[in-house]
């Protein structure tokens, strides 16, 4: 039995995107990622983040990481934060999926270093160094880590698919919107009704807040994180050793603001032993050639010919993504990596050093 009773509410929450910014991993995607992250936080971490984010006006409801995760999109329309827009995505020069996925080998589109990879590295180091402005830095960091797991935030083609018209459930939309909200909406509505009941885990249930997607999160945790991907979880947040670690550690900190610029050219310059956004993002960027861009959108970069908008709510496209659990795996990876980094930054002295997860959930 599937959850279909709340279809009107779900479409109102996730599928109406006319007023959203064009580079916005839907609110539900960020909230789900952050909720999974909260389950794996060391007990000392969330209280510190909540005090940091709400120093004078504590929230009326219990503090949840999911609410903090959407702040960076909520403020994007404000003039004082327009400088932050390019930090939500990254695109490699000559990247044109599905025929060619080039993730930084030929350089990056836009200002050097002003992208989601630089944003994650910069906010992480900003917090590690104890610089002022930690409240905004942690909110940006949580959000950027979510953005890293939306494949269309990792390509410059057609503004991350925003200019690629498609149909979904016989309605005209664009490819970016399909991945921001429509695939996720379908997955939430198709969740087995058994997951409407609590799981036998205090950590899981305490992180949920009665949202329409709670059963979907339970399914990701139970079927994915505790079973199918159980042996992969530690690898997801582990960073490979890199010869750049020492130079990164000693590099001068660059403020995360409109003046941020870097001049280094190595594609792995944002990776060290603690946080490695390039290493994490590269496999996600390959999804744009493997599955995100359907063959119907495969035309030359300089093409000016009119192109039909294909229907993507099909067994060949949406059905394949659901069968392979592509969306669920991305959300889980985002949550695991967010938790590991926040634990490494905020856990008290009696906790282990470096990025780590608080185990077990069950």
CSV table of C-alpha atoms in Angstrom, one decimal:
chain,number,residue,atom,x,y,z
A,1,UNK,CA,0.0,0.0,0.0
A,2,UNK,CA,1.3,3.4,-0.9
A,3,UNK,CA,0.9,6.9,0.5
A,4,UNK,CA,-1.4,8.8,-1.9
A,5,UNK,CA,-3.8,10.6,0.4
A,6,UNK,CA,-1.8,13.8,0.6
A,7,UNK,CA,-1.2,14.4,-3.1
A,8,UNK,CA,-2.7,17.9,-3.2
A,9,UNK,CA,-0.6,19.0,-0.2
A,10,UNK,CA,2.5,17.4,-1.6
A,11,UNK,CA,2.2,19.2,-4.9
A,12,UNK,CA,1.6,22.5,-3.1
A,13,UNK,CA,4.8,22.0,-1.1
A,14,UNK,CA,7.2,20.5,-3.6
A,15,UNK,CA,6.0,20.9,-7.2
A,16,UNK,CA,5.0,24.5,-7.6
A,17,UNK,CA,8.2,26.2,-8.4
A,18,UNK,CA,7.3,29.4,-10.2
A,19,UNK,CA,8.6,31.6,-7.4
A,20,UNK,CA,11.7,29.6,-6.5
A,21,UNK,CA,15.2,30.6,-7.4
A,22,UNK,CA,16.5,28.8,-10.4
A,23,UNK,CA,19.4,27.1,-8.6
A,24,UNK,CA,17.6,25.8,-5.5
A,25,UNK,CA,17.6,22.1,-4.5
A,26,UNK,CA,14.0,22.0,-3.3
A,27,UNK,CA,13.3,22.8,0.3
A,28,UNK,CA,12.2,19.2,0.9
A,29,UNK,CA,15.5,17.8,-0.4
A,30,UNK,CA,17.5,20.1,2.0
A,31,UNK,CA,15.2,19.2,4.9
A,32,UNK,CA,15.4,15.5,4.3
A,33,UNK,CA,19.2,15.6,4.0
A,34,UNK,CA,19.5,17.6,7.2
A,35,UNK,CA,17.1,15.3,9.1
A,36,UNK,CA,19.2,12.3,8.2
A,37,UNK,CA,22.3,14.2,9.3
A,38,UNK,CA,20.7,15.0,12.7
A,39,UNK,CA,20.2,11.3,13.4
A,40,UNK,CA,24.0,10.8,13.2
A,41,UNK,CA,25.1,13.9,15.2
A,42,UNK,CA,27.1,13.5,18.4
A,43,UNK,CA,24.8,14.5,21.4
A,44,UNK,CA,26.8,17.6,22.1
A,45,UNK,CA,26.5,19.0,18.5
A,46,UNK,CA,22.9,20.1,17.8
A,47,UNK,CA,22.6,22.1,21.1
A,48,UNK,CA,25.7,24.1,20.1
A,49,UNK,CA,24.5,24.7,16.6
A,50,UNK,CA,21.0,25.8,17.8
A,51,UNK,CA,22.5,28.3,20.3
A,52,UNK,CA,24.8,29.6,17.5
A,53,UNK,CA,21.9,30.1,15.1
A,54,UNK,CA,19.3,31.3,17.6
A,55,UNK,CA,21.4,33.3,20.2
A,56,UNK,CA,18.7,35.7,21.2
A,57,UNK,CA,15.4,34.4,19.9
A,58,UNK,CA,15.2,30.6,20.4
A,59,UNK,CA,12.6,28.9,18.1
A,60,UNK,CA,9.2,28.2,19.6
A,61,UNK,CA,9.4,24.6,18.3
A,62,UNK,CA,12.3,22.2,19.2
A,63,UNK,CA,15.4,23.1,17.2
A,64,UNK,CA,15.8,21.0,14.1
A,65,UNK,CA,18.7,20.9,11.6
A,66,UNK,CA,16.1,20.8,8.8
A,67,UNK,CA,14.9,24.3,9.5
A,68,UNK,CA,18.4,25.6,9.4
A,69,UNK,CA,19.2,23.8,6.2
A,70,UNK,CA,16.8,26.0,4.1
A,71,UNK,CA,17.9,29.4,5.4
A,72,UNK,CA,20.4,30.0,2.5
A,73,UNK,CA,17.6,29.7,-0.1
A,74,UNK,CA,15.2,31.8,1.9
A,75,UNK,CA,17.5,34.8,2.0
A,76,UNK,CA,18.7,34.6,-1.6
A,77,UNK,CA,16.4,37.3,-2.8
A,78,UNK,CA,17.7,39.9,-0.3
A,79,UNK,CA,20.1,42.4,-1.8
A,80,UNK,CA,22.7,41.9,0.9
A,81,UNK,CA,23.0,38.2,0.0
A,82,UNK,CA,23.0,38.3,-3.8
A,83,UNK,CA,26.8,37.7,-3.7
A,84,UNK,CA,26.1,34.2,-2.4
A,85,UNK,CA,24.1,32.9,-5.3
A,86,UNK,CA,27.0,31.4,-7.3
A,87,UNK,CA,28.1,29.4,-4.2
A,88,UNK,CA,25.1,27.1,-4.7
A,89,UNK,CA,26.4,25.3,-7.8
A,90,UNK,CA,29.4,24.6,-10.0
A,91,UNK,CA,29.9,23.9,-13.6
A,92,UNK,CA,33.0,22.6,-15.5
A,93,UNK,CA,34.1,24.3,-18.8
A,94,UNK,CA,33.2,22.0,-21.8
A,95,UNK,CA,30.7,20.1,-19.7
A,96,UNK,CA,27.7,19.2,-21.9
A,97,UNK,CA,25.8,16.1,-20.7
A,98,UNK,CA,24.8,13.6,-21.7
A,99,UNK,CA,27.4,13.4,-24.4
A,100,UNK,CA,30.3,14.9,-22.3
A,101,UNK,CA,30.7,15.2,-18.5
A,102,UNK,CA,33.8,17.2,-17.8
A,103,UNK,CA,34.1,18.1,-14.1
A,104,UNK,CA,36.8,20.8,-13.8
A,105,UNK,CA,39.5,19.2,-16.0
A,106,UNK,CA,39.3,22.2,-18.3
A,107,UNK,CA,38.5,24.7,-15.5
A,108,UNK,CA,35.3,26.1,-14.1
A,109,UNK,CA,32.6,28.4,-15.3
A,110,UNK,CA,32.3,31.8,-13.5
A,111,UNK,CA,34.7,33.5,-11.1
A,112,UNK,CA,37.5,31.2,-10.0
A,113,UNK,CA,36.7,29.6,-6.6
A,114,UNK,CA,33.2,31.1,-6.4
A,115,UNK,CA,31.1,27.9,-6.5
A,116,UNK,CA,29.7,25.3,-4.2
A,117,UNK,CA,33.0,23.5,-3.8
A,118,UNK,CA,34.8,26.6,-2.7
A,119,UNK,CA,31.8,27.5,-0.5
A,120,UNK,CA,32.0,24.2,1.4
A,121,UNK,CA,35.7,24.4,1.9
A,122,UNK,CA,35.6,28.0,2.9
A,123,UNK,CA,32.8,27.8,5.4
A,124,UNK,CA,34.4,24.6,6.9
A,125,UNK,CA,37.7,26.3,7.5
A,126,UNK,CA,36.0,29.5,8.7
A,127,UNK,CA,34.3,27.5,11.4
A,128,UNK,CA,37.5,25.5,12.3
A,129,UNK,CA,39.4,28.7,12.7
A,130,UNK,CA,36.8,30.2,15.0
A,131,UNK,CA,36.3,33.3,12.9
A,132,UNK,CA,33.4,35.7,13.6
A,133,UNK,CA,30.2,35.2,11.7
A,134,UNK,CA,29.9,31.5,12.6
A,135,UNK,CA,26.1,31.6,12.7
A,136,UNK,CA,25.9,32.4,9.0
A,137,UNK,CA,28.8,30.1,8.1
A,138,UNK,CA,27.2,27.0,9.6
A,139,UNK,CA,23.9,27.8,7.9
A,140,UNK,CA,25.6,28.1,4.5
A,141,UNK,CA,27.7,25.0,5.1
A,142,UNK,CA,24.7,22.8,5.9
A,143,UNK,CA,22.9,24.1,2.8
A,144,UNK,CA,25.9,23.8,0.4
A,145,UNK,CA,26.4,20.2,1.5
A,146,UNK,CA,22.8,19.6,0.4
A,147,UNK,CA,23.3,21.3,-2.9
A,148,UNK,CA,26.4,19.1,-3.6
A,149,UNK,CA,24.0,16.1,-3.9
A,150,UNK,CA,21.7,17.5,-6.5
A,151,UNK,CA,23.4,16.5,-9.8
A,152,UNK,CA,22.1,19.5,-11.7
A,153,UNK,CA,24.0,21.8,-9.3
A,154,UNK,CA,27.1,20.2,-10.8
A,155,UNK,CA,26.8,21.2,-14.4
A,156,UNK,CA,26.7,24.5,-16.3
A,157,UNK,CA,24.7,23.2,-19.2
A,158,UNK,CA,21.6,25.3,-19.7
A,159,UNK,CA,21.9,26.8,-16.2
A,160,UNK,CA,21.8,23.4,-14.6
A,161,UNK,CA,18.9,22.2,-16.7
A,162,UNK,CA,16.7,25.1,-16.0
A,163,UNK,CA,16.6,26.0,-19.7
A,164,UNK,CA,15.8,22.4,-20.8
A,165,UNK,CA,12.0,22.1,-21.2
A,166,UNK,CA,10.5,18.7,-20.4
A,167,UNK,CA,7.1,17.3,-19.5
A,168,UNK,CA,6.4,15.5,-16.2
A,169,UNK,CA,3.1,13.9,-15.6
A,170,UNK,CA,2.0,15.6,-18.8
A,171,UNK,CA,2.8,19.1,-17.5
A,172,UNK,CA,5.4,21.4,-19.0
A,173,UNK,CA,8.4,22.1,-16.7
A,174,UNK,CA,12.2,22.0,-16.8
A,175,UNK,CA,14.7,19.3,-16.0
A,176,UNK,CA,16.0,21.1,-13.0
A,177,UNK,CA,12.5,21.3,-11.5
A,178,UNK,CA,12.1,17.6,-12.1
A,179,UNK,CA,15.1,16.8,-9.9
A,180,UNK,CA,14.4,19.6,-7.4
A,181,UNK,CA,10.9,18.5,-6.6
A,182,UNK,CA,8.9,16.3,-8.9
A,183,UNK,CA,10.9,13.1,-8.7
A,184,UNK,CA,11.0,13.6,-4.9
A,185,UNK,CA,7.3,14.2,-4.7
A,186,UNK,CA,6.6,11.0,-6.5
A,187,UNK,CA,9.0,9.1,-4.2
A,188,UNK,CA,7.3,10.5,-1.1
A,189,UNK,CA,3.8,9.6,-2.4
A,190,UNK,CA,4.9,6.1,-3.3
A,191,UNK,CA,6.4,5.3,0.1
A,192,UNK,CA,5.1,2.1,1.7
A,193,UNK,CA,2.4,2.9,4.3
A,194,UNK,CA,4.3,0.7,6.8
A,195,UNK,CA,6.7,3.6,7.2
A,196,UNK,CA,3.9,5.7,8.7
A,197,UNK,CA,4.7,3.9,12.0
A,198,UNK,CA,7.8,4.7,14.1
A,199,UNK,CA,11.0,2.8,13.7
A,200,UNK,CA,12.6,1.2,16.8
A,201,UNK,CA,15.1,4.0,17.2
A,202,UNK,CA,15.0,7.1,19.5
A,203,UNK,CA,17.7,8.8,17.3
A,204,UNK,CA,15.6,8.4,14.2
A,205,UNK,CA,12.2,9.4,15.7
A,206,UNK,CA,13.6,12.4,17.7
A,207,UNK,CA,15.0,13.9,14.4
A,208,UNK,CA,11.6,13.7,12.7
A,209,UNK,CA,9.1,16.5,13.1
A,210,UNK,CA,5.8,15.2,11.7
A,211,UNK,CA,6.4,16.3,8.1
A,212,UNK,CA,4.8,14.7,5.1
A,213,UNK,CA,8.1,13.1,4.1
A,214,UNK,CA,8.8,11.4,7.5
A,215,UNK,CA,7.8,8.0,6.2
A,216,UNK,CA,10.1,8.5,3.2
A,217,UNK,CA,13.0,9.2,5.5
A,218,UNK,CA,12.2,6.1,7.5
A,219,UNK,CA,12.4,4.0,4.4
A,220,UNK,CA,15.8,5.5,3.4
A,221,UNK,CA,17.1,4.8,6.9
A,222,UNK,CA,15.7,1.3,7.3
A,223,UNK,CA,16.2,-0.1,3.7
A,224,UNK,CA,19.2,1.9,2.7
A,225,UNK,CA,21.4,3.1,5.6
A,226,UNK,CA,20.8,0.1,7.9
A,227,UNK,CA,20.8,-2.5,5.2
A,228,UNK,CA,21.7,-2.0,1.5
A,229,UNK,CA,24.4,0.7,2.1
A,230,UNK,CA,25.4,-0.2,5.6
A,231,UNK,CA,28.9,-1.3,4.7
A,232,UNK,CA,29.5,1.8,2.5
A,233,UNK,CA,28.5,4.5,5.0
A,234,UNK,CA,32.0,5.1,6.5
A,235,UNK,CA,33.5,5.4,3.0
A,236,UNK,CA,31.0,8.1,2.1
A,237,UNK,CA,32.5,10.7,4.4
A,238,UNK,CA,36.1,9.5,4.3
A,239,UNK,CA,38.4,11.8,2.3
A,240,UNK,CA,41.4,10.4,0.4
A,241,UNK,CA,44.9,11.5,1.4
A,242,UNK,CA,46.1,14.3,-0.8
A,243,UNK,CA,49.4,16.0,-1.3
A,244,UNK,CA,47.6,19.3,-1.1
A,245,UNK,CA,46.6,18.9,2.5
A,246,UNK,CA,49.5,20.8,3.9
A,247,UNK,CA,49.2,23.7,1.5
A,248,UNK,CA,45.4,23.9,2.1
A,249,UNK,CA,45.9,24.0,5.8
A,250,UNK,CA,48.3,26.9,5.6
A,251,UNK,CA,46.5,28.9,3.0
A,252,UNK,CA,45.2,32.3,4.1
A,253,UNK,CA,41.4,32.2,4.8
A,254,UNK,CA,39.3,33.9,2.2
A,255,UNK,CA,36.1,35.5,3.7
A,256,UNK,CA,32.9,34.1,2.3
A,257,UNK,CA,31.5,37.3,0.8
A,258,UNK,CA,31.3,39.2,-2.5
A,259,UNK,CA,35.0,39.7,-2.6
A,260,UNK,CA,35.9,36.0,-2.4
A,261,UNK,CA,38.4,35.1,-5.1
A,262,UNK,CA,41.1,32.4,-5.5
A,263,UNK,CA,43.8,31.9,-8.1
A,264,UNK,CA,44.7,28.2,-7.7
A,265,UNK,CA,43.9,26.0,-10.6
A,266,UNK,CA,44.1,22.4,-9.3
A,267,UNK,CA,40.6,20.8,-9.4
A,268,UNK,CA,41.2,19.1,-6.0
A,269,UNK,CA,42.3,22.3,-4.3
A,270,UNK,CA,39.2,22.3,-2.1
A,271,UNK,CA,39.9,18.8,-0.7
A,272,UNK,CA,41.8,17.9,2.4
A,273,UNK,CA,41.7,15.1,4.9
A,274,UNK,CA,38.7,16.6,6.7
A,275,UNK,CA,36.4,17.8,4.0
A,276,UNK,CA,36.6,16.9,0.3
A,277,UNK,CA,33.8,18.4,-1.8
A,278,UNK,CA,35.4,17.7,-5.1
A,279,UNK,CA,35.9,14.0,-4.3
A,280,UNK,CA,32.3,13.7,-3.2
A,281,UNK,CA,30.9,15.7,-6.1
A,282,UNK,CA,32.6,14.1,-9.0
A,283,UNK,CA,30.6,10.8,-8.9
A,284,UNK,CA,27.4,12.8,-8.6
A,285,UNK,CA,28.4,14.9,-11.6
A,286,UNK,CA,28.8,11.7,-13.7
A,287,UNK,CA,25.1,11.0,-13.1
A,288,UNK,CA,24.4,13.9,-15.5
A,289,UNK,CA,25.7,11.7,-18.3
A,290,UNK,CA,24.5,8.4,-17.0
A,291,UNK,CA,20.9,9.2,-16.1
A,292,UNK,CA,20.0,12.8,-15.3
A,293,UNK,CA,20.0,14.1,-18.9
A,294,UNK,CA,17.8,11.7,-21.0
A,295,UNK,CA,18.9,10.9,-24.6
A,296,UNK,CA,16.1,13.1,-25.9
A,297,UNK,CA,18.0,16.2,-24.6
A,298,UNK,CA,21.2,15.2,-26.4
A,299,UNK,CA,22.0,17.9,-28.9
A,300,UNK,CA,25.0,20.0,-29.7
A,301,UNK,CA,25.9,22.9,-27.4
A,302,UNK,CA,25.6,25.4,-30.1
A,303,UNK,CA,22.3,24.1,-31.5
A,304,UNK,CA,19.6,26.7,-32.2
A,305,UNK,CA,17.0,24.3,-33.6
A,306,UNK,CA,13.7,23.9,-31.8
A,307,UNK,CA,13.6,20.8,-29.6
A,308,UNK,CA,10.5,18.9,-28.3
A,309,UNK,CA,10.0,18.6,-24.5
A,310,UNK,CA,10.1,14.9,-23.7
A,311,UNK,CA,7.8,13.3,-21.1
A,312,UNK,CA,10.0,12.1,-18.2
A,313,UNK,CA,7.3,10.6,-15.9
A,314,UNK,CA,7.8,7.2,-17.6
A,315,UNK,CA,9.1,3.8,-16.6
A,316,UNK,CA,12.2,4.4,-18.7
A,317,UNK,CA,13.2,7.6,-17.0
A,318,UNK,CA,11.5,8.2,-13.6
A,319,UNK,CA,10.9,4.5,-13.1
A,320,UNK,CA,14.6,3.7,-13.6
A,321,UNK,CA,15.7,6.4,-11.1
A,322,UNK,CA,13.2,5.0,-8.6
A,323,UNK,CA,14.3,1.4,-9.2
A,324,UNK,CA,17.9,2.2,-8.7
A,325,UNK,CA,17.1,4.4,-5.7
A,326,UNK,CA,19.3,7.2,-7.1
A,327,UNK,CA,17.5,10.0,-5.2
A,328,UNK,CA,17.5,8.1,-1.9
A,329,UNK,CA,21.2,7.4,-2.1
A,330,UNK,CA,22.0,11.0,-2.8
A,331,UNK,CA,19.9,12.2,0.1
A,332,UNK,CA,21.5,9.6,2.4
A,333,UNK,CA,25.0,10.5,1.3
A,334,UNK,CA,24.3,14.2,1.8
A,335,UNK,CA,23.0,13.5,5.3
A,336,UNK,CA,26.0,11.3,6.3
A,337,UNK,CA,28.6,13.8,5.1
A,338,UNK,CA,26.8,16.7,6.8
A,339,UNK,CA,26.7,14.9,10.1
A,340,UNK,CA,30.4,13.8,9.9
A,341,UNK,CA,31.6,17.3,9.2
A,342,UNK,CA,29.4,18.9,11.9
A,343,UNK,CA,30.6,16.3,14.4
A,344,UNK,CA,34.2,17.1,13.5
A,345,UNK,CA,33.6,20.8,13.9
A,346,UNK,CA,31.4,20.9,17.0
A,347,UNK,CA,31.7,17.7,19.1
A,348,UNK,CA,33.1,18.2,22.6
A,349,UNK,CA,36.6,17.3,23.6
A,350,UNK,CA,35.7,13.8,24.8
A,351,UNK,CA,34.6,12.9,21.3
A,352,UNK,CA,36.9,11.5,18.6
A,353,UNK,CA,38.9,13.9,16.4
A,354,UNK,CA,38.1,14.5,12.8
A,355,UNK,CA,34.9,13.8,10.9
A,356,UNK,CA,32.9,11.0,12.4
A,357,UNK,CA,29.4,9.6,12.9
A,358,UNK,CA,27.5,8.9,16.1
A,359,UNK,CA,26.5,5.3,15.9
A,360,UNK,CA,24.4,3.2,16.0
A,361,UNK,CA,20.8,4.2,15.1
A,362,UNK,CA,19.4,0.8,16.1
